[in-house]
C-alpha cells in the first residue's frame, strides 16, 4: 500500500485547482497524489465566467475576454455593459496544460492514470482501491462521487449542452462582442433553452446550444437545433465544424456534505461547487478550493466555514428557481429576460456570484414574476421542512 499526505481523486476543474493552490503554498512540501483514469489531453469543455479585473491566476491563459455582451430575450435585445466585469472564455485544454505544467515542477506531486473502484474513510486515513493499486492518504479529496439526483424532496435538473466551433466562408461574427444568451430559439417542455456565441474572428466562433431540463435530448436533437439557429438566426449557409463538445452538469439542491468522515472531503460537483440555479462552477470552484488550502495552511485541517444565514438564504433562492422551472410556474425565457432587462448587469453578476447583500437580493428578486416565485418559494420551503 502506498501512503500520501494528500490524495486528490479526479483531475478535473476542482481537483487540478486544488492541487494548483496547494503547490503555491508550503503544502508543496507534502506528498500529493492525483488519480484519474483520464489523461486530460483533449479540449473537452469550455468555461465561461465573469470577473472583476484579473483576479485569478489563470487569466494569462484566458482565450478571449470582453467588456460587453449581446443579450436576446422575450421582445428584448440589447448590448449589455459589464461595468467593472469582463466576460471570459477559458478552454479546458489550456487549463489542463497550464496546471499540469505548474505541478510538474514539484517532485512531491505524482499523477497516476487508474480507475478508482472504492474510496472509503478509515481510522487510518482515506483508503482508495484502484484497478491496479491501493493508496492511503491523510486526507482524500473526492471529486468523482456522483450525485444521486433522484431524491423526492429535492429539485433536480440538468444543464446539458452541445457546442460547435465553426468556420464560415463570409464574415458574420463580431469579435468584440459575444452573445451571452439568446433565448429566441423555440422553447419546449420543462426548463429553458438558449444559445450563446463566443467569437474568435469575423469567420470563426464557438456556438453552444444549452438546455436546462429534467432529461437529456436525443443526440440528433442538439444537431438539429444548432443547424436551425445557424441557418435561421445567423443566416449562415456555408460553414465547417472544426471542434465539437458536449457536457452535462447537474443543477440540484440535493444535500452535498463535504466531510465524509474524518479523512475524506468531497470537492467539485460532489461537494456542492456547482451553483444549483445556473450550473456555473468555475469561480465557485476557485473560491472553495482556495478556502480549503487556506485552512490546511493555517489550522492544519480542511475545514469549511459553517453556513451563515446569507448563504442559506441564497441556497433557498436557488431551490426556488429550480422549483419554478421544474413546475413550469413561469417561462424560463421570461424570467431571465426580466432579470437582465430590469437590473444593471454588474449587479446581476454580483448576485449570481453570491456577492450581494440581503437587501440587494430582495431588489433583484422583485424583478421576477412574483406570483410564480412566491409559490415556488413556499413549495421549496415545504420540501425542506
mmCIF file of C-alpha atoms in Angstrom:
data_model
loop_
_atom_site.group_PDB
_atom_site.id
_atom_site.type_symbol
_atom_site.label_atom_id
_atom_site.label_comp_id
_atom_site.label_asym_id
_atom_site.label_seq_id
_atom_site.Cartn_x
_atom_site.Cartn_y
_atom_site.Cartn_z
ATOM 1 C CA UNK A 1 0.000 0.000 0.000
ATOM 2 C CA UNK A 2 1.290 3.457 -0.951
ATOM 3 C CA UNK A 3 0.806 6.315 1.520
ATOM 4 C CA UNK A 4 0.491 10.051 0.801
ATOM 5 C CA UNK A 5 -0.270 13.175 2.763
ATOM 6 C CA UNK A 6 -2.965 14.234 0.283
ATOM 7 C CA UNK A 7 -4.752 12.252 -2.418
ATOM 8 C CA UNK A 8 -6.940 14.008 -4.991
ATOM 9 C CA UNK A 9 -9.467 11.722 -6.675
ATOM 10 C CA UNK A 10 -10.189 13.233 -10.083
ATOM 11 C CA UNK A 11 -8.143 15.665 -12.172
ATOM 12 C CA UNK A 12 -10.918 17.872 -13.481
ATOM 13 C CA UNK A 13 -11.556 21.511 -12.620
ATOM 14 C CA UNK A 14 -11.837 21.021 -8.846
ATOM 15 C CA UNK A 15 -9.018 18.511 -8.469
ATOM 16 C CA UNK A 16 -6.498 20.448 -10.528
ATOM 17 C CA UNK A 17 -7.496 23.779 -8.986
ATOM 18 C CA UNK A 18 -6.952 22.345 -5.506
ATOM 19 C CA UNK A 19 -3.582 20.889 -6.483
ATOM 20 C CA UNK A 20 -2.527 24.180 -8.085
ATOM 21 C CA UNK A 21 -3.294 26.226 -4.959
ATOM 22 C CA UNK A 22 -1.546 23.646 -2.773
ATOM 23 C CA UNK A 23 1.517 23.994 -4.954
ATOM 24 C CA UNK A 24 1.649 27.760 -4.330
ATOM 25 C CA UNK A 25 1.973 27.288 -0.537
ATOM 26 C CA UNK A 26 4.064 25.359 1.990
ATOM 27 C CA UNK A 27 1.830 22.373 1.195
ATOM 28 C CA UNK A 28 4.042 21.814 -1.841
ATOM 29 C CA UNK A 29 6.416 20.054 0.581
ATOM 30 C CA UNK A 30 3.754 17.405 1.273
ATOM 31 C CA UNK A 31 3.357 14.232 -0.777
ATOM 32 C CA UNK A 32 0.393 14.653 -3.135
ATOM 33 C CA UNK A 33 -1.134 12.015 -5.412
ATOM 34 C CA UNK A 34 -3.659 12.791 -8.163
ATOM 35 C CA UNK A 35 -5.641 9.834 -9.517
ATOM 36 C CA UNK A 36 -7.728 9.907 -12.693
ATOM 37 C CA UNK A 37 -8.363 7.343 -15.414
ATOM 38 C CA UNK A 38 -8.483 10.181 -17.966
ATOM 39 C CA UNK A 39 -5.256 11.822 -19.144
ATOM 40 C CA UNK A 40 -6.994 15.166 -19.862
ATOM 41 C CA UNK A 41 -5.279 15.667 -23.218
ATOM 42 C CA UNK A 42 -8.386 16.837 -25.112
ATOM 43 C CA UNK A 43 -10.245 20.136 -25.217
ATOM 44 C CA UNK A 44 -13.360 18.563 -23.719
ATOM 45 C CA UNK A 45 -15.094 21.628 -22.309
ATOM 46 C CA UNK A 46 -15.441 25.412 -22.290
ATOM 47 C CA UNK A 47 -15.645 27.555 -19.164
ATOM 48 C CA UNK A 48 -17.229 30.981 -19.404
ATOM 49 C CA UNK A 49 -17.316 33.256 -16.387
ATOM 50 C CA UNK A 50 -17.308 36.910 -15.406
ATOM 51 C CA UNK A 51 -14.782 38.569 -13.179
ATOM 52 C CA UNK A 52 -13.626 41.966 -11.977
ATOM 53 C CA UNK A 53 -10.149 42.677 -13.347
ATOM 54 C CA UNK A 54 -7.606 39.885 -13.336
ATOM 55 C CA UNK A 55 -8.308 38.259 -10.013
ATOM 56 C CA UNK A 56 -7.414 34.643 -10.701
ATOM 57 C CA UNK A 57 -4.059 33.100 -11.676
ATOM 58 C CA UNK A 58 -5.485 31.642 -14.869
ATOM 59 C CA UNK A 59 -6.080 34.996 -16.522
ATOM 60 C CA UNK A 60 -2.925 34.546 -18.595
ATOM 61 C CA UNK A 61 -4.498 31.563 -20.375
ATOM 62 C CA UNK A 62 -7.960 33.081 -20.889
ATOM 63 C CA UNK A 63 -8.708 32.566 -24.571
ATOM 64 C CA UNK A 64 -10.842 35.672 -25.039
ATOM 65 C CA UNK A 65 -12.342 38.378 -22.819
ATOM 66 C CA UNK A 66 -14.952 41.071 -23.433
ATOM 67 C CA UNK A 67 -16.379 44.156 -21.698
ATOM 68 C CA UNK A 68 -19.798 43.939 -23.344
ATOM 69 C CA UNK A 69 -22.143 41.164 -24.469
ATOM 70 C CA UNK A 70 -25.254 40.756 -26.590
ATOM 71 C CA UNK A 71 -28.467 39.523 -24.968
ATOM 72 C CA UNK A 72 -31.653 38.410 -26.745
ATOM 73 C CA UNK A 73 -34.772 37.610 -24.725
ATOM 74 C CA UNK A 74 -38.553 37.962 -24.877
ATOM 75 C CA UNK A 75 -39.200 41.057 -27.013
ATOM 76 C CA UNK A 76 -35.938 42.489 -25.745
ATOM 77 C CA UNK A 77 -32.464 42.648 -27.269
ATOM 78 C CA UNK A 78 -29.607 44.791 -26.059
ATOM 79 C CA UNK A 79 -25.864 45.164 -25.722
ATOM 80 C CA UNK A 80 -25.097 44.851 -22.019
ATOM 81 C CA UNK A 81 -22.389 46.968 -20.428
ATOM 82 C CA UNK A 82 -20.474 44.839 -17.924
ATOM 83 C CA UNK A 83 -19.021 47.744 -15.943
ATOM 84 C CA UNK A 84 -16.051 46.563 -13.878
ATOM 85 C CA UNK A 85 -16.546 42.983 -15.045
ATOM 86 C CA UNK A 86 -15.099 41.123 -18.009
ATOM 87 C CA UNK A 87 -16.753 38.104 -19.607
ATOM 88 C CA UNK A 88 -14.071 35.463 -20.106
ATOM 89 C CA UNK A 89 -13.685 32.316 -22.175
ATOM 90 C CA UNK A 90 -11.264 29.650 -20.969
ATOM 91 C CA UNK A 91 -10.658 26.455 -22.926
ATOM 92 C CA UNK A 92 -10.428 23.225 -20.992
ATOM 93 C CA UNK A 93 -7.212 22.044 -22.652
ATOM 94 C CA UNK A 94 -5.452 25.327 -21.850
ATOM 95 C CA UNK A 95 -6.407 24.965 -18.180
ATOM 96 C CA UNK A 96 -5.276 21.330 -18.022
ATOM 97 C CA UNK A 97 -1.941 22.072 -19.681
ATOM 98 C CA UNK A 98 -1.265 25.165 -17.568
ATOM 99 C CA UNK A 99 -1.880 23.431 -14.245
ATOM 100 C CA UNK A 100 -0.078 20.221 -15.193
ATOM 101 C CA UNK A 101 2.958 22.248 -16.288
ATOM 102 C CA UNK A 102 2.977 24.050 -12.954
ATOM 103 C CA UNK A 103 2.610 20.808 -10.968
ATOM 104 C CA UNK A 104 5.324 19.064 -12.991
ATOM 105 C CA UNK A 105 7.930 21.324 -11.368
ATOM 106 C CA UNK A 106 7.243 19.685 -7.991
ATOM 107 C CA UNK A 107 8.655 16.163 -7.473
ATOM 108 C CA UNK A 108 6.331 15.702 -4.486
ATOM 109 C CA UNK A 109 3.289 15.631 -6.782
ATOM 110 C CA UNK A 110 2.521 12.428 -8.670
ATOM 111 C CA UNK A 111 -0.138 11.597 -11.267
ATOM 112 C CA UNK A 112 -1.455 8.083 -11.899
ATOM 113 C CA UNK A 113 -3.943 7.106 -14.590
ATOM 114 C CA UNK A 114 -6.025 4.449 -12.862
ATOM 115 C CA UNK A 115 -9.726 3.816 -12.343
ATOM 116 C CA UNK A 116 -10.907 4.139 -8.755
ATOM 117 C CA UNK A 117 -13.051 1.191 -7.677
ATOM 118 C CA UNK A 118 -13.505 2.025 -3.997
ATOM 119 C CA UNK A 119 -12.963 5.091 -1.810
ATOM 120 C CA UNK A 120 -13.731 4.962 1.920
ATOM 121 C CA UNK A 121 -12.857 6.701 5.165
ATOM 122 C CA UNK A 122 -10.979 4.576 7.717
ATOM 123 C CA UNK A 123 -9.446 5.358 11.130
ATOM 124 C CA UNK A 124 -6.017 5.324 9.474
ATOM 125 C CA UNK A 125 -6.959 7.702 6.628
ATOM 126 C CA UNK A 126 -8.765 7.870 3.325
ATOM 127 C CA UNK A 127 -8.414 4.481 1.624
ATOM 128 C CA UNK A 128 -8.539 4.052 -2.154
ATOM 129 C CA UNK A 129 -8.544 0.862 -4.193
ATOM 130 C CA UNK A 130 -7.913 1.244 -7.926
ATOM 131 C CA UNK A 131 -7.765 -1.326 -10.696
ATOM 132 C CA UNK A 132 -4.014 -1.621 -10.057
ATOM 133 C CA UNK A 133 -3.062 -0.401 -6.571
ATOM 134 C CA UNK A 134 -4.137 0.574 -3.073
ATOM 135 C CA UNK A 135 -3.488 4.020 -1.583
ATOM 136 C CA UNK A 136 -3.872 5.644 1.823
ATOM 137 C CA UNK A 137 -3.989 9.402 2.380
ATOM 138 C CA UNK A 138 -4.134 11.534 5.486
ATOM 139 C CA UNK A 139 -6.782 13.427 3.541
ATOM 140 C CA UNK A 140 -8.527 12.329 0.363
ATOM 141 C CA UNK A 141 -10.310 14.967 -1.729
ATOM 142 C CA UNK A 142 -13.038 13.237 -3.709
ATOM 143 C CA UNK A 143 -14.432 14.891 -6.852
ATOM 144 C CA UNK A 144 -15.670 11.710 -8.548
ATOM 145 C CA UNK A 145 -18.589 10.711 -6.341
ATOM 146 C CA UNK A 146 -21.757 11.086 -8.462
ATOM 147 C CA UNK A 147 -24.829 12.786 -7.058
ATOM 148 C CA UNK A 148 -27.994 10.699 -6.777
ATOM 149 C CA UNK A 149 -30.349 13.179 -8.488
ATOM 150 C CA UNK A 150 -33.389 11.085 -7.520
ATOM 151 C CA UNK A 151 -34.319 12.287 -4.034
ATOM 152 C CA UNK A 152 -38.037 13.074 -3.863
ATOM 153 C CA UNK A 153 -37.622 16.070 -1.558
ATOM 154 C CA UNK A 154 -35.020 17.723 -3.814
ATOM 155 C CA UNK A 155 -35.214 19.666 -7.074
ATOM 156 C CA UNK A 156 -33.206 18.005 -9.822
ATOM 157 C CA UNK A 157 -32.485 19.426 -13.263
ATOM 158 C CA UNK A 158 -29.706 19.008 -15.800
ATOM 159 C CA UNK A 159 -27.811 21.610 -17.757
ATOM 160 C CA UNK A 160 -26.835 19.870 -20.970
ATOM 161 C CA UNK A 161 -25.178 21.428 -23.944
ATOM 162 C CA UNK A 162 -23.547 20.801 -27.278
ATOM 163 C CA UNK A 163 -21.214 23.237 -28.992
ATOM 164 C CA UNK A 164 -19.676 23.566 -32.422
ATOM 165 C CA UNK A 165 -16.676 25.694 -33.220
ATOM 166 C CA UNK A 166 -17.357 26.678 -36.808
ATOM 167 C CA UNK A 167 -15.600 28.490 -39.624
ATOM 168 C CA UNK A 168 -17.669 30.381 -42.205
ATOM 169 C CA UNK A 169 -16.876 31.484 -45.755
ATOM 170 C CA UNK A 170 -18.084 35.046 -45.029
ATOM 171 C CA UNK A 171 -17.524 37.432 -42.093
ATOM 172 C CA UNK A 172 -20.599 37.226 -39.845
ATOM 173 C CA UNK A 173 -19.341 37.454 -36.232
ATOM 174 C CA UNK A 174 -18.411 40.460 -34.123
ATOM 175 C CA UNK A 175 -15.128 39.561 -32.345
ATOM 176 C CA UNK A 176 -15.593 42.490 -29.952
ATOM 177 C CA UNK A 177 -18.878 41.237 -28.506
ATOM 178 C CA UNK A 178 -20.097 37.692 -27.752
ATOM 179 C CA UNK A 179 -23.728 36.658 -27.440
ATOM 180 C CA UNK A 180 -24.040 35.592 -23.824
ATOM 181 C CA UNK A 181 -27.639 34.382 -24.073
ATOM 182 C CA UNK A 182 -30.052 34.146 -26.991
ATOM 183 C CA UNK A 183 -33.483 32.888 -25.970
ATOM 184 C CA UNK A 184 -35.081 33.346 -29.376
ATOM 185 C CA UNK A 185 -34.802 29.602 -30.028
ATOM 186 C CA UNK A 186 -38.013 27.627 -29.659
ATOM 187 C CA UNK A 187 -38.752 26.753 -26.015
ATOM 188 C CA UNK A 188 -40.107 23.235 -25.455
ATOM 189 C CA UNK A 189 -41.297 21.465 -22.325
ATOM 190 C CA UNK A 190 -39.812 21.925 -18.862
ATOM 191 C CA UNK A 191 -36.993 24.413 -18.319
ATOM 192 C CA UNK A 192 -35.374 26.796 -20.743
ATOM 193 C CA UNK A 193 -33.263 26.746 -23.925
ATOM 194 C CA UNK A 194 -30.775 29.264 -25.244
ATOM 195 C CA UNK A 195 -27.763 29.710 -27.490
ATOM 196 C CA UNK A 196 -24.536 31.575 -26.909
ATOM 197 C CA UNK A 197 -21.793 32.628 -29.308
ATOM 198 C CA UNK A 198 -18.101 33.058 -28.477
ATOM 199 C CA UNK A 199 -16.463 34.772 -31.472
ATOM 200 C CA UNK A 200 -12.766 34.370 -32.264
ATOM 201 C CA UNK A 201 -12.772 36.271 -35.544
ATOM 202 C CA UNK A 202 -15.316 37.502 -38.101
ATOM 203 C CA UNK A 203 -15.358 33.993 -39.606
ATOM 204 C CA UNK A 204 -14.811 31.726 -36.580
ATOM 205 C CA UNK A 205 -16.861 31.198 -33.403
ATOM 206 C CA UNK A 206 -17.996 28.654 -30.849
ATOM 207 C CA UNK A 207 -21.784 28.272 -30.945
ATOM 208 C CA UNK A 208 -23.315 26.447 -27.988
ATOM 209 C CA UNK A 209 -26.852 25.118 -27.562
ATOM 210 C CA UNK A 210 -27.746 24.891 -23.860
ATOM 211 C CA UNK A 211 -30.803 23.357 -22.189
ATOM 212 C CA UNK A 212 -32.000 23.379 -18.578
ATOM 213 C CA UNK A 213 -34.433 20.464 -18.242
ATOM 214 C CA UNK A 214 -35.190 17.311 -16.291
ATOM 215 C CA UNK A 215 -33.913 14.947 -19.003
ATOM 216 C CA UNK A 216 -31.497 14.826 -21.922
ATOM 217 C CA UNK A 217 -32.475 15.199 -25.566
ATOM 218 C CA UNK A 218 -31.794 12.623 -28.237
ATOM 219 C CA UNK A 219 -28.297 13.007 -29.780
ATOM 220 C CA UNK A 220 -29.696 14.285 -33.083
ATOM 221 C CA UNK A 221 -31.849 16.971 -31.408
ATOM 222 C CA UNK A 222 -28.789 19.020 -30.438
ATOM 223 C CA UNK A 223 -27.507 18.969 -34.018
ATOM 224 C CA UNK A 224 -30.920 19.922 -35.409
ATOM 225 C CA UNK A 225 -31.166 22.942 -33.096
ATOM 226 C CA UNK A 226 -27.628 24.101 -33.877
ATOM 227 C CA UNK A 227 -28.237 23.813 -37.630
ATOM 228 C CA UNK A 228 -31.541 25.674 -37.325
ATOM 229 C CA UNK A 229 -30.030 28.521 -35.316
ATOM 230 C CA UNK A 230 -27.066 28.916 -37.653
ATOM 231 C CA UNK A 231 -29.359 28.951 -40.691
ATOM 232 C CA UNK A 232 -32.352 30.952 -39.420
ATOM 233 C CA UNK A 233 -30.831 33.449 -36.982
ATOM 234 C CA UNK A 234 -27.239 33.846 -38.114
ATOM 235 C CA UNK A 235 -28.120 33.468 -41.827
ATOM 236 C CA UNK A 236 -25.082 31.252 -42.417
ATOM 237 C CA UNK A 237 -25.349 28.772 -45.269
ATOM 238 C CA UNK A 238 -21.788 27.513 -45.643
ATOM 239 C CA UNK A 239 -19.617 26.528 -42.698
ATOM 240 C CA UNK A 240 -17.338 23.785 -41.452
ATOM 241 C CA UNK A 241 -17.268 22.293 -37.939
ATOM 242 C CA UNK A 242 -13.746 22.416 -36.524
ATOM 243 C CA UNK A 243 -14.468 21.173 -32.997
ATOM 244 C CA UNK A 244 -17.374 19.693 -31.008
ATOM 245 C CA UNK A 245 -18.063 19.479 -27.294
ATOM 246 C CA UNK A 246 -20.864 18.008 -25.228
ATOM 247 C CA UNK A 247 -21.481 18.077 -21.497
ATOM 248 C CA UNK A 248 -23.981 17.563 -18.708
ATOM 249 C CA UNK A 249 -23.953 19.468 -15.404
ATOM 250 C CA UNK A 250 -26.347 18.633 -12.550
ATOM 251 C CA UNK A 251 -28.460 21.512 -11.261
ATOM 252 C CA UNK A 252 -29.744 20.284 -7.916
ATOM 253 C CA UNK A 253 -30.358 21.268 -4.317
ATOM 254 C CA UNK A 254 -29.514 17.743 -3.202
ATOM 255 C CA UNK A 255 -27.512 17.900 0.041
ATOM 256 C CA UNK A 256 -23.784 17.719 -0.641
ATOM 257 C CA UNK A 257 -21.985 17.084 2.666
ATOM 258 C CA UNK A 258 -18.336 17.913 2.166
ATOM 259 C CA UNK A 259 -16.845 15.994 5.090
ATOM 260 C CA UNK A 260 -17.378 12.234 4.732
ATOM 261 C CA UNK A 261 -15.796 11.002 7.915
ATOM 262 C CA UNK A 262 -12.519 12.321 9.288
ATOM 263 C CA UNK A 263 -10.308 11.887 6.248
ATOM 264 C CA UNK A 264 -12.494 12.177 3.096
ATOM 265 C CA UNK A 265 -13.588 15.591 1.813
ATOM 266 C CA UNK A 266 -15.759 15.965 -1.253
ATOM 267 C CA UNK A 267 -14.997 18.695 -3.748
ATOM 268 C CA UNK A 268 -16.316 19.775 -7.149
ATOM 269 C CA UNK A 269 -19.829 18.702 -8.109
ATOM 270 C CA UNK A 270 -19.758 16.095 -5.335
ATOM 271 C CA UNK A 271 -19.036 18.855 -2.812
ATOM 272 C CA UNK A 272 -21.697 21.295 -3.998
ATOM 273 C CA UNK A 273 -19.414 23.571 -6.022
ATOM 274 C CA UNK A 274 -21.947 23.932 -8.873
ATOM 275 C CA UNK A 275 -24.488 26.725 -8.318
ATOM 276 C CA UNK A 276 -27.824 24.936 -8.351
ATOM 277 C CA UNK A 277 -29.876 27.521 -10.259
ATOM 278 C CA UNK A 278 -27.402 28.284 -13.064
ATOM 279 C CA UNK A 279 -24.848 25.480 -13.360
ATOM 280 C CA UNK A 280 -21.967 27.955 -13.028
ATOM 281 C CA UNK A 281 -18.974 26.390 -11.302
ATOM 282 C CA UNK A 282 -15.644 27.926 -12.345
ATOM 283 C CA UNK A 283 -15.486 30.857 -9.935
ATOM 284 C CA UNK A 284 -17.114 28.941 -7.075
ATOM 285 C CA UNK A 285 -14.530 26.199 -7.525
ATOM 286 C CA UNK A 286 -11.691 28.718 -7.231
ATOM 287 C CA UNK A 287 -13.246 30.225 -4.124
ATOM 288 C CA UNK A 288 -13.889 26.916 -2.359
ATOM 289 C CA UNK A 289 -10.570 25.250 -3.191
ATOM 290 C CA UNK A 290 -8.655 28.322 -2.038
ATOM 291 C CA UNK A 291 -10.609 28.183 1.219
ATOM 292 C CA UNK A 292 -9.598 24.546 1.707
ATOM 293 C CA UNK A 293 -5.934 25.325 1.113
ATOM 294 C CA UNK A 294 -6.035 28.372 3.358
ATOM 295 C CA UNK A 295 -7.407 26.291 6.224
ATOM 296 C CA UNK A 296 -4.905 23.491 5.657
ATOM 297 C CA UNK A 297 -2.093 26.030 5.881
ATOM 298 C CA UNK A 298 -3.394 27.963 8.885
ATOM 299 C CA UNK A 299 -5.020 25.278 11.087
ATOM 300 C CA UNK A 300 -3.816 22.038 9.516
ATOM 301 C CA UNK A 301 -7.302 20.806 8.594
ATOM 302 C CA UNK A 302 -9.506 21.325 5.507
ATOM 303 C CA UNK A 303 -12.291 22.958 7.472
ATOM 304 C CA UNK A 304 -15.258 24.635 5.839
ATOM 305 C CA UNK A 305 -16.814 27.700 7.388
ATOM 306 C CA UNK A 306 -20.289 26.942 8.780
ATOM 307 C CA UNK A 307 -23.112 28.190 6.607
ATOM 308 C CA UNK A 308 -24.391 31.612 7.560
ATOM 309 C CA UNK A 309 -27.895 32.993 7.103
ATOM 310 C CA UNK A 310 -26.977 34.732 3.831
ATOM 311 C CA UNK A 311 -25.630 31.524 2.319
ATOM 312 C CA UNK A 312 -28.654 29.513 3.393
ATOM 313 C CA UNK A 313 -30.943 32.221 2.004
ATOM 314 C CA UNK A 314 -29.154 32.148 -1.352
ATOM 315 C CA UNK A 315 -29.463 28.356 -1.433
ATOM 316 C CA UNK A 316 -33.192 28.770 -0.819
ATOM 317 C CA UNK A 317 -33.354 31.167 -3.772
ATOM 318 C CA UNK A 318 -31.625 28.529 -5.911
ATOM 319 C CA UNK A 319 -34.201 25.943 -4.832
ATOM 320 C CA UNK A 320 -36.990 28.399 -5.620
ATOM 321 C CA UNK A 321 -35.670 28.973 -9.145
ATOM 322 C CA UNK A 322 -35.425 25.228 -9.759
ATOM 323 C CA UNK A 323 -38.961 24.761 -8.446
ATOM 324 C CA UNK A 324 -40.331 27.459 -10.744
ATOM 325 C CA UNK A 325 -38.633 25.940 -13.789
ATOM 326 C CA UNK A 326 -39.496 22.321 -12.992
ATOM 327 C CA UNK A 327 -43.145 23.131 -12.247
ATOM 328 C CA UNK A 328 -43.470 25.461 -15.264
ATOM 329 C CA UNK A 329 -44.761 28.190 -12.966
ATOM 330 C CA UNK A 330 -43.326 30.813 -15.332
ATOM 331 C CA UNK A 331 -41.431 30.834 -18.605
ATOM 332 C CA UNK A 332 -37.696 30.479 -18.039
ATOM 333 C CA UNK A 333 -37.171 32.688 -21.054
ATOM 334 C CA UNK A 334 -39.306 35.436 -19.484
ATOM 335 C CA UNK A 335 -37.586 35.085 -16.104
ATOM 336 C CA UNK A 336 -34.082 35.554 -17.450
ATOM 337 C CA UNK A 337 -35.231 38.345 -19.746
ATOM 338 C CA UNK A 338 -36.690 40.217 -16.780
ATOM 339 C CA UNK A 339 -33.522 39.742 -14.740
ATOM 340 C CA UNK A 340 -31.256 41.180 -17.442
ATOM 341 C CA UNK A 341 -33.668 43.867 -18.580
ATOM 342 C CA UNK A 342 -34.533 45.273 -15.146
ATOM 343 C CA UNK A 343 -31.160 45.034 -13.392
ATOM 344 C CA UNK A 344 -27.760 46.558 -14.189
ATOM 345 C CA UNK A 345 -25.605 43.688 -15.404
ATOM 346 C CA UNK A 346 -22.830 44.222 -12.807
ATOM 347 C CA UNK A 347 -25.408 43.950 -10.009
ATOM 348 C CA UNK A 348 -26.824 40.770 -11.517
ATOM 349 C CA UNK A 349 -23.345 39.258 -11.885
ATOM 350 C CA UNK A 350 -22.630 40.020 -8.226
ATOM 351 C CA UNK A 351 -25.960 38.368 -7.299
ATOM 352 C CA UNK A 352 -25.120 35.217 -9.268
ATOM 353 C CA UNK A 353 -21.667 35.173 -7.641
ATOM 354 C CA UNK A 354 -23.373 35.411 -4.229
ATOM 355 C CA UNK A 355 -21.579 38.694 -3.504
ATOM 356 C CA UNK A 356 -24.696 40.787 -2.857
ATOM 357 C CA UNK A 357 -26.286 41.857 0.403
ATOM 358 C CA UNK A 358 -29.662 40.634 1.643
ATOM 359 C CA UNK A 359 -31.242 43.948 0.601
ATOM 360 C CA UNK A 360 -29.720 43.695 -2.890
ATOM 361 C CA UNK A 361 -31.009 40.127 -3.172
ATOM 362 C CA UNK A 362 -34.536 41.330 -2.435
ATOM 363 C CA UNK A 363 -34.252 44.138 -5.014
ATOM 364 C CA UNK A 364 -33.253 41.653 -7.690
ATOM 365 C CA UNK A 365 -35.917 39.100 -6.761
ATOM 366 C CA UNK A 366 -38.535 41.865 -7.042
ATOM 367 C CA UNK A 367 -37.862 41.916 -10.801
ATOM 368 C CA UNK A 368 -39.022 38.336 -11.459
ATOM 369 C CA UNK A 369 -42.665 37.103 -11.672
ATOM 370 C CA UNK A 370 -43.617 37.445 -8.013
ATOM 371 C CA UNK A 371 -46.640 35.129 -8.065
ATOM 372 C CA UNK A 372 -44.705 32.238 -9.593
ATOM 373 C CA UNK A 373 -41.730 32.729 -7.297
ATOM 374 C CA UNK A 374 -43.900 33.026 -4.191
ATOM 375 C CA UNK A 375 -45.470 29.650 -4.995
ATOM 376 C CA UNK A 376 -42.022 28.242 -5.771
ATOM 377 C CA UNK A 377 -40.613 29.571 -2.503
ATOM 378 C CA UNK A 378 -43.433 28.083 -0.425
ATOM 379 C CA UNK A 379 -43.088 24.716 -2.168
ATOM 380 C CA UNK A 380 -39.290 24.749 -1.714
ATOM 381 C CA UNK A 381 -39.728 25.515 1.997
ATOM 382 C CA UNK A 382 -42.272 22.718 2.319
ATOM 383 C CA UNK A 383 -39.832 20.234 0.795
ATOM 384 C CA UNK A 384 -37.092 21.325 3.178
ATOM 385 C CA UNK A 385 -39.300 21.088 6.232
#
